[in-house]
Short mmCIF file of C-alpha atoms in Angstrom, two decimals:
data_model
loop_
_atom_site.label_atom_id
_atom_site.label_comp_id
_atom_site.label_asym_id
_atom_site.label_seq_id
_atom_site.Cartn_x
_atom_site.Cartn_y
_atom_site.Cartn_z
CA ILE A 1 -6.37 -23.31 -26.51
CA ALA A 2 -8.81 -25.59 -24.79
CA LYS A 3 -9.03 -27.57 -28.02
CA LEU A 4 -5.27 -27.88 -28.26
CA ILE A 5 -4.99 -29.05 -24.64
CA ALA A 6 -7.66 -31.72 -25.24
CA GLU A 7 -5.81 -32.97 -28.39
CA ARG A 8 -2.49 -33.08 -26.30
CA ASP A 9 -4.16 -35.16 -23.50
CA GLU A 10 -5.77 -37.49 -26.16
CA ALA A 11 -2.54 -38.00 -27.62
CA ARG A 12 -0.82 -38.83 -24.37
CA ARG A 13 -3.49 -41.36 -23.57
CA ALA A 14 -3.09 -43.03 -26.96
CA ALA A 15 0.67 -43.28 -26.33
CA GLY A 16 0.04 -44.75 -22.91
CA MET A 17 1.28 -41.65 -21.26
CA PRO A 18 -0.19 -40.48 -17.92
CA VAL A 19 -2.77 -37.70 -17.94
CA GLU A 20 -4.37 -35.70 -15.29
CA ALA A 21 -4.22 -36.85 -11.75
CA GLU A 22 -1.94 -40.06 -12.89
CA ARG A 23 0.61 -37.63 -14.21
CA ALA A 24 1.72 -36.37 -10.85
CA THR A 25 2.48 -38.82 -7.96
CA VAL A 26 2.35 -36.28 -5.29
CA ASP A 27 0.94 -36.21 -1.72
CA ALA A 28 -2.22 -34.27 -1.43
CA GLU A 29 -0.91 -32.71 1.85
CA LEU A 30 0.45 -29.21 1.40
CA GLY A 31 4.00 -28.79 2.04
CA SER A 32 4.91 -32.59 1.46
CA LEU A 33 7.63 -33.56 -1.10
CA ARG A 34 6.63 -33.41 -4.71
CA ASN A 35 8.00 -35.27 -7.94
CA THR A 36 10.16 -33.06 -9.81
CA ARG A 37 11.23 -32.78 -13.35
CA GLU A 38 14.72 -32.58 -14.75
CA ASP A 39 14.78 -28.83 -14.44
CA GLY A 40 13.71 -28.83 -10.77
CA SER A 41 9.98 -27.90 -11.43
CA SER A 42 7.06 -29.92 -9.93
CA ALA A 43 5.20 -32.62 -11.88
CA GLY A 44 1.90 -30.80 -11.47
CA LEU A 45 -0.34 -29.66 -8.54
CA PRO A 46 -1.57 -32.07 -5.88
CA PRO A 47 -4.66 -33.95 -6.94
CA THR A 48 -6.86 -32.14 -4.34
CA VAL A 49 -5.79 -28.72 -5.61
CA ARG A 50 -6.04 -29.86 -9.36
CA GLU A 51 -9.72 -30.79 -8.67
CA GLU A 52 -10.36 -27.61 -7.07
CA VAL A 53 -9.01 -25.59 -10.03
CA ASN A 54 -11.01 -27.83 -12.37
CA ALA A 55 -14.24 -27.26 -10.56
CA LYS A 56 -13.73 -23.41 -10.51
CA THR A 57 -12.86 -23.63 -14.27
CA GLU A 58 -16.17 -25.28 -15.12
CA GLN A 59 -18.09 -22.76 -12.93
CA LEU A 60 -16.31 -19.80 -14.56
CA ARG A 61 -16.66 -21.20 -18.16
CA ALA A 62 -20.32 -21.62 -17.77
CA ALA A 63 -20.91 -18.24 -16.20
CA ARG A 64 -18.84 -16.56 -19.03
CA LYS A 65 -20.86 -18.16 -21.83
CA ARG A 66 -24.12 -16.90 -20.35
CA ARG A 67 -22.90 -13.37 -19.34
CA GLU A 68 -23.91 -10.33 -21.16
CA ILE A 69 -21.90 -7.13 -21.33
CA PRO A 70 -22.93 -4.98 -18.46
CA ARG A 71 -24.44 -1.61 -19.37
CA GLU A 72 -22.13 0.43 -17.24
CA VAL A 73 -19.05 -0.92 -19.10
CA PRO A 74 -17.65 2.35 -20.89
CA ARG A 75 -17.74 2.57 -24.64
CA PRO A 76 -14.58 3.76 -26.57
CA ASP A 77 -16.30 7.23 -26.92
CA ASP A 78 -16.84 7.35 -23.16
CA VAL A 79 -13.12 6.46 -22.35
CA ALA A 80 -12.04 9.25 -24.81
CA ASN A 81 -13.79 11.72 -22.68
CA PHE A 82 -12.51 10.58 -19.37
CA VAL A 83 -11.27 13.27 -17.04
CA GLU A 84 -9.27 13.16 -13.71
CA THR A 85 -11.57 13.61 -10.82
CA ALA A 86 -9.05 13.13 -7.96
CA ASP A 87 -5.24 13.32 -7.24
CA LEU A 88 -4.18 11.26 -4.36
CA CYS A 89 -1.56 13.03 -2.39
CA PRO A 90 1.88 11.12 -2.61
CA SER A 91 2.55 9.22 0.52
CA HIS A 92 5.51 6.96 -0.55
CA MET A 93 8.66 8.60 0.85
CA SER A 94 12.20 7.85 1.12
CA SER A 95 14.18 8.08 4.29
CA THR A 96 15.04 11.69 3.32
CA GLY A 97 11.47 12.71 3.01
CA THR A 98 11.40 13.02 -0.88
CA ALA A 99 8.44 11.25 -2.93
CA THR A 100 9.51 7.83 -4.30
CA GLY A 101 7.95 6.01 -7.20
CA ILE A 102 4.68 4.01 -7.42
CA ARG A 103 5.05 0.56 -9.31
CA CYS A 104 1.44 -0.89 -9.02
CA VAL A 105 -2.08 -0.14 -7.88
CA THR A 106 -5.31 -2.03 -7.31
CA THR A 107 -8.73 -1.24 -6.10
CA LEU A 108 -11.12 -2.77 -3.47
CA GLU A 109 -14.54 -2.02 -2.07
CA THR A 110 -14.22 -3.04 1.68
CA ASN A 111 -15.70 -1.91 4.89
CA GLY A 112 -17.91 0.53 3.15
CA MET A 113 -14.98 2.17 1.60
CA PHE A 114 -13.74 2.28 -2.02
CA ALA A 115 -10.00 1.88 -1.59
CA VAL A 116 -7.06 2.33 -3.85
CA PHE A 117 -4.03 0.51 -3.06
CA SER A 118 -0.50 1.48 -4.31
CA GLY A 119 2.71 -0.41 -3.97
CA GLY A 120 5.89 1.76 -3.93
CA THR A 121 9.71 1.70 -4.43
CA ASP A 122 9.93 2.40 -0.63
CA GLY A 123 8.57 -1.05 0.31
CA LYS A 124 5.20 0.10 1.47
CA ALA A 125 1.76 -0.41 0.16
CA ILE A 126 -0.71 2.35 0.99
CA CYS A 127 -4.53 2.24 1.17
CA TYR A 128 -6.24 5.36 0.16
CA ASP A 129 -9.78 6.24 0.81
CA ALA A 130 -10.70 7.41 -2.72
CA HIS A 131 -13.73 9.43 -1.69
CA ARG A 132 -12.04 11.22 1.10
CA GLN A 133 -8.66 11.35 -0.98
CA THR A 134 -6.71 10.59 2.10
CA PRO A 135 -4.47 7.57 3.24
CA ALA A 136 -6.39 5.23 5.44
CA ALA A 137 -3.72 2.61 6.18
CA THR A 138 -0.11 1.67 5.42
CA LEU A 139 1.05 -1.89 4.88
CA ILE A 140 4.65 -2.17 6.23
CA GLY A 141 6.75 -5.37 5.87
CA HIS A 142 8.49 -5.50 2.45
CA GLN A 143 12.20 -5.05 2.53
CA GLY A 144 12.49 -3.55 -0.95
CA PRO A 145 10.36 -2.18 -3.62
CA ILE A 146 6.85 -3.59 -4.29
CA ASN A 147 6.39 -4.90 -7.81
CA SER A 148 2.77 -6.00 -8.03
CA ILE A 149 -0.44 -5.87 -5.91
CA ALA A 150 -3.91 -7.51 -6.22
CA SER A 151 -6.96 -7.46 -4.08
CA ALA A 152 -10.04 -9.55 -3.60
CA LEU A 153 -12.74 -10.09 -0.79
CA ASP A 154 -11.22 -8.73 2.26
CA PHE A 155 -7.53 -9.21 1.54
CA VAL A 156 -4.54 -7.87 -0.48
CA VAL A 157 -1.54 -9.72 -1.81
CA THR A 158 1.73 -8.09 -2.61
CA CYS A 159 5.30 -9.25 -4.00
CA GLY A 160 8.45 -7.48 -4.38
CA ASP A 161 12.17 -7.28 -4.76
CA ASP A 162 12.83 -8.97 -1.21
CA SER A 163 11.88 -12.31 -2.95
CA THR A 164 8.58 -12.47 -0.87
CA THR A 165 4.86 -12.62 -1.63
CA ARG A 166 2.77 -11.33 1.29
CA LEU A 167 -0.94 -11.77 2.38
CA TRP A 168 -2.54 -8.98 4.16
CA ARG A 169 -5.70 -9.22 6.08
CA SER A 170 -8.09 -6.40 6.73
CA GLU A 171 -8.29 -5.41 10.46
CA VAL A 172 -10.04 -2.52 12.02
CA GLY A 173 -8.44 0.59 10.76
CA ASN A 174 -5.29 -1.27 9.39
CA TYR A 175 -4.00 -4.44 7.60
CA ARG A 176 -1.77 -6.95 9.08
CA CYS A 177 0.57 -9.41 7.19
CA ALA A 178 -1.05 -12.80 7.75
CA THR A 179 1.28 -14.85 5.64
CA THR A 180 4.75 -14.37 4.09
CA LEU A 181 5.65 -16.81 1.16
CA LYS A 182 9.26 -17.46 0.39
CA GLY A 183 9.84 -19.43 -2.68
CA HIS A 184 11.78 -17.40 -5.31
CA LYS A 185 15.48 -17.08 -5.60
CA GLY A 186 15.46 -13.35 -6.51
CA CYS A 187 12.81 -10.61 -7.11
CA VAL A 188 9.11 -11.61 -7.44
CA ASN A 189 8.10 -9.43 -10.34
CA ASP A 190 4.50 -10.21 -10.84
CA LEU A 191 1.57 -12.11 -9.38
CA ALA A 192 -2.02 -13.16 -10.27
CA LEU A 193 -4.72 -14.38 -7.94
CA MET A 194 -6.34 -17.61 -8.72
CA PRO A 195 -10.17 -17.62 -8.61
CA THR A 196 -10.21 -20.00 -5.77
CA TYR A 197 -8.83 -16.97 -3.68
CA ARG A 198 -6.75 -19.42 -1.78
CA HIS A 199 -3.91 -19.50 -4.21
CA VAL A 200 -1.65 -17.08 -6.22
CA LEU A 201 0.50 -17.47 -9.10
CA THR A 202 4.00 -15.64 -8.95
CA GLY A 203 6.73 -15.03 -11.49
CA GLY A 204 10.23 -14.13 -10.57
CA SER A 205 13.64 -13.00 -11.85
CA ASP A 206 14.74 -16.74 -11.41
CA GLY A 207 12.70 -17.58 -14.48
CA VAL A 208 10.30 -19.67 -12.35
CA LEU A 209 6.35 -19.62 -12.21
CA GLN A 210 5.07 -20.76 -8.78
CA PHE A 211 1.64 -21.82 -7.56
CA GLN A 212 1.45 -20.73 -3.89
CA ASP A 213 -0.94 -21.48 -1.19
CA LEU A 214 -1.82 -18.30 0.52
CA GLU A 215 -3.14 -19.50 3.88
CA ALA A 216 -0.54 -22.29 4.41
CA GLY A 217 2.27 -20.15 3.12
CA VAL A 218 3.83 -22.89 0.95
CA VAL A 219 4.70 -23.48 -2.63
CA ILE A 220 2.81 -26.29 -4.09
CA GLY A 221 3.71 -26.10 -7.77
CA THR A 222 6.65 -24.82 -9.84
CA GLY A 223 7.46 -24.53 -13.53
CA ARG A 224 10.27 -23.29 -15.49
CA ALA A 225 10.11 -21.80 -18.92
CA HIS A 226 12.26 -18.66 -18.91
CA GLU A 227 15.94 -18.16 -18.68
CA THR A 228 17.17 -16.96 -15.29
CA SER A 229 19.08 -14.15 -17.23
CA THR A 230 15.72 -12.61 -18.30
CA GLY A 231 13.27 -13.94 -15.67
CA VAL A 232 9.46 -13.59 -15.67
CA ASN A 233 8.35 -10.04 -16.06
CA ALA A 234 4.61 -10.48 -16.00
CA VAL A 235 1.95 -13.16 -15.22
CA ALA A 236 -1.64 -13.08 -16.27
CA LEU A 237 -4.50 -15.56 -15.73
CA HIS A 238 -7.03 -16.53 -18.29
CA PRO A 239 -10.70 -15.78 -17.28
CA ASP A 240 -11.58 -19.50 -17.13
CA GLY A 241 -8.93 -19.88 -14.45
CA PHE A 242 -6.95 -22.96 -15.71
CA MET A 243 -4.54 -21.23 -18.00
CA ALA A 244 -1.83 -18.62 -17.46
CA ALA A 245 0.54 -16.52 -19.52
CA THR A 246 4.06 -15.46 -18.42
CA ALA A 247 6.37 -12.98 -20.25
CA SER A 248 9.96 -12.42 -20.38
CA ALA A 249 12.57 -10.71 -22.51
CA GLY A 250 11.11 -11.81 -25.99
CA ASN A 251 8.73 -14.63 -25.37
CA VAL A 252 5.30 -15.36 -23.97
CA HIS A 253 4.40 -18.86 -22.70
CA LEU A 254 0.91 -20.29 -22.09
CA TRP A 255 0.73 -22.63 -19.24
CA ASP A 256 -1.78 -25.34 -18.07
CA VAL A 257 -1.40 -24.50 -14.34
CA ARG A 258 -2.87 -27.90 -13.28
CA GLY A 259 0.33 -29.53 -14.78
CA MET A 260 2.46 -26.52 -14.23
CA GLU A 261 3.83 -27.03 -17.75
CA VAL A 262 4.06 -24.92 -20.91
CA ASP A 263 1.55 -25.80 -23.67
CA ILE A 264 2.48 -23.04 -26.23
CA GLY A 265 5.29 -20.52 -26.55
CA VAL A 266 5.19 -17.27 -28.60
CA SER A 267 8.23 -15.34 -29.75
CA ILE A 268 7.85 -11.66 -30.09
CA PRO A 269 9.77 -9.73 -32.76
CA ALA A 270 13.13 -8.19 -31.56
CA ASN A 271 12.02 -4.69 -32.66
CA ALA A 272 9.24 -4.86 -30.19
CA GLY A 273 11.70 -4.69 -27.27
CA ASN A 274 11.38 -6.68 -23.88
CA VAL A 275 7.79 -8.02 -23.22
CA THR A 276 6.69 -6.16 -19.97
CA SER A 277 2.95 -6.99 -19.78
CA VAL A 278 0.29 -9.54 -20.84
CA CYS A 279 -3.35 -9.75 -20.33
CA PHE A 280 -6.49 -11.62 -21.63
CA SER A 281 -9.80 -10.20 -22.65
CA GLU A 282 -12.82 -10.82 -20.56
CA ASN A 283 -14.58 -12.82 -23.20
CA ALA A 284 -11.51 -15.11 -23.15
CA TYR A 285 -10.88 -14.92 -26.98
CA THR A 286 -7.85 -12.37 -27.15
CA MET A 287 -4.47 -12.02 -25.55
CA ALA A 288 -2.65 -8.62 -25.67
CA VAL A 289 1.23 -8.53 -25.23
CA GLY A 290 2.89 -5.34 -24.39
CA ALA A 291 6.57 -4.57 -25.12
CA SER A 292 9.01 -1.93 -23.90
CA LEU A 293 9.43 -0.07 -27.18
CA GLY A 294 5.73 0.84 -27.40
CA VAL A 295 4.37 -2.10 -29.34
CA VAL A 296 1.28 -4.03 -28.39
CA GLN A 297 0.43 -7.21 -30.27
CA LEU A 298 -3.11 -8.97 -30.14
CA TYR A 299 -3.51 -12.61 -30.54
CA ASP A 300 -6.81 -14.38 -31.25
CA LEU A 301 -6.52 -17.55 -29.18
CA ARG A 302 -9.14 -19.35 -31.36
CA ARG A 303 -7.02 -18.93 -34.46
CA GLY A 304 -3.55 -19.94 -32.96
CA LEU A 305 -0.61 -17.91 -32.07
CA GLU A 306 1.53 -18.08 -35.18
CA THR A 307 0.67 -14.65 -36.37
CA ALA A 308 -0.54 -11.58 -34.43
CA LEU A 309 -4.14 -10.56 -35.10
CA ASP A 310 -3.07 -6.94 -34.95
CA THR A 311 -0.07 -4.85 -33.90
CA ILE A 312 -0.43 -1.42 -32.36
CA VAL A 313 2.45 0.92 -32.10
CA VAL A 314 1.99 3.50 -29.44
CA ASP A 315 3.46 6.97 -29.91
CA GLU A 316 5.66 8.34 -27.07
CA GLY A 317 3.04 10.95 -26.15
#
């Protein structure tokens, strides 16, 4: 992918087209007006943010190339022997007192506690103390189901059907909503934290990918590649931090987030169903695409995306 992006930029230079910072004549101040394309999306990130992403990408890429696989990473045989060690009591409840569904989970080690966070259809995110197997805090603010949740350092980010993305900061004994971001015209279906830990990518039912500033609470980059009728079902960030993948009904798009534009699109066979998830391997070589009819396709990013490296059909069981 990096090679394809380099070739694209070289072709633009040869044709006299603007590349990198020159491509987007934007004000570096957050929240200022941005240039827009014909579809209403922004013409790339502000230069200062682009430079921050570039610096983090170089740092991550260098670390990845030197990194060895940790010894504690489970092998396939170990995973096959996993057993359940705890059953956290359901705390997501409807107004009538019945248990409701959980759509997403994440983990975080904070304040000396290994915490498990769940986002529910009741609009609440609940923090569990995994060792004590009891709820430790409840994050209340969303006005509808929570669709995705992520955590890092001392904070949690959630998004949901109420068209908002929320930043939650840890306080003594609880979490407070520090920022509420409103940019999507519809449900926010998924999110991915940028490695800067100051920004987040969000995908919505409006078919838009947004690059949001968590602290300032503003949208500083937008891109459209999916039809509004299908929307963005899933968002994933490449380990190097400059590329993202979004998934919709039957397509996956790879983005250069610095320009907020699609570099490559992949069509998934119709018999696989709607694409509901996408992720990258830690070594940055493989992309996995999951579809609603139990099909998982693997793509080798080094060989191109014309043909899947492997297709796995998951039994109903």
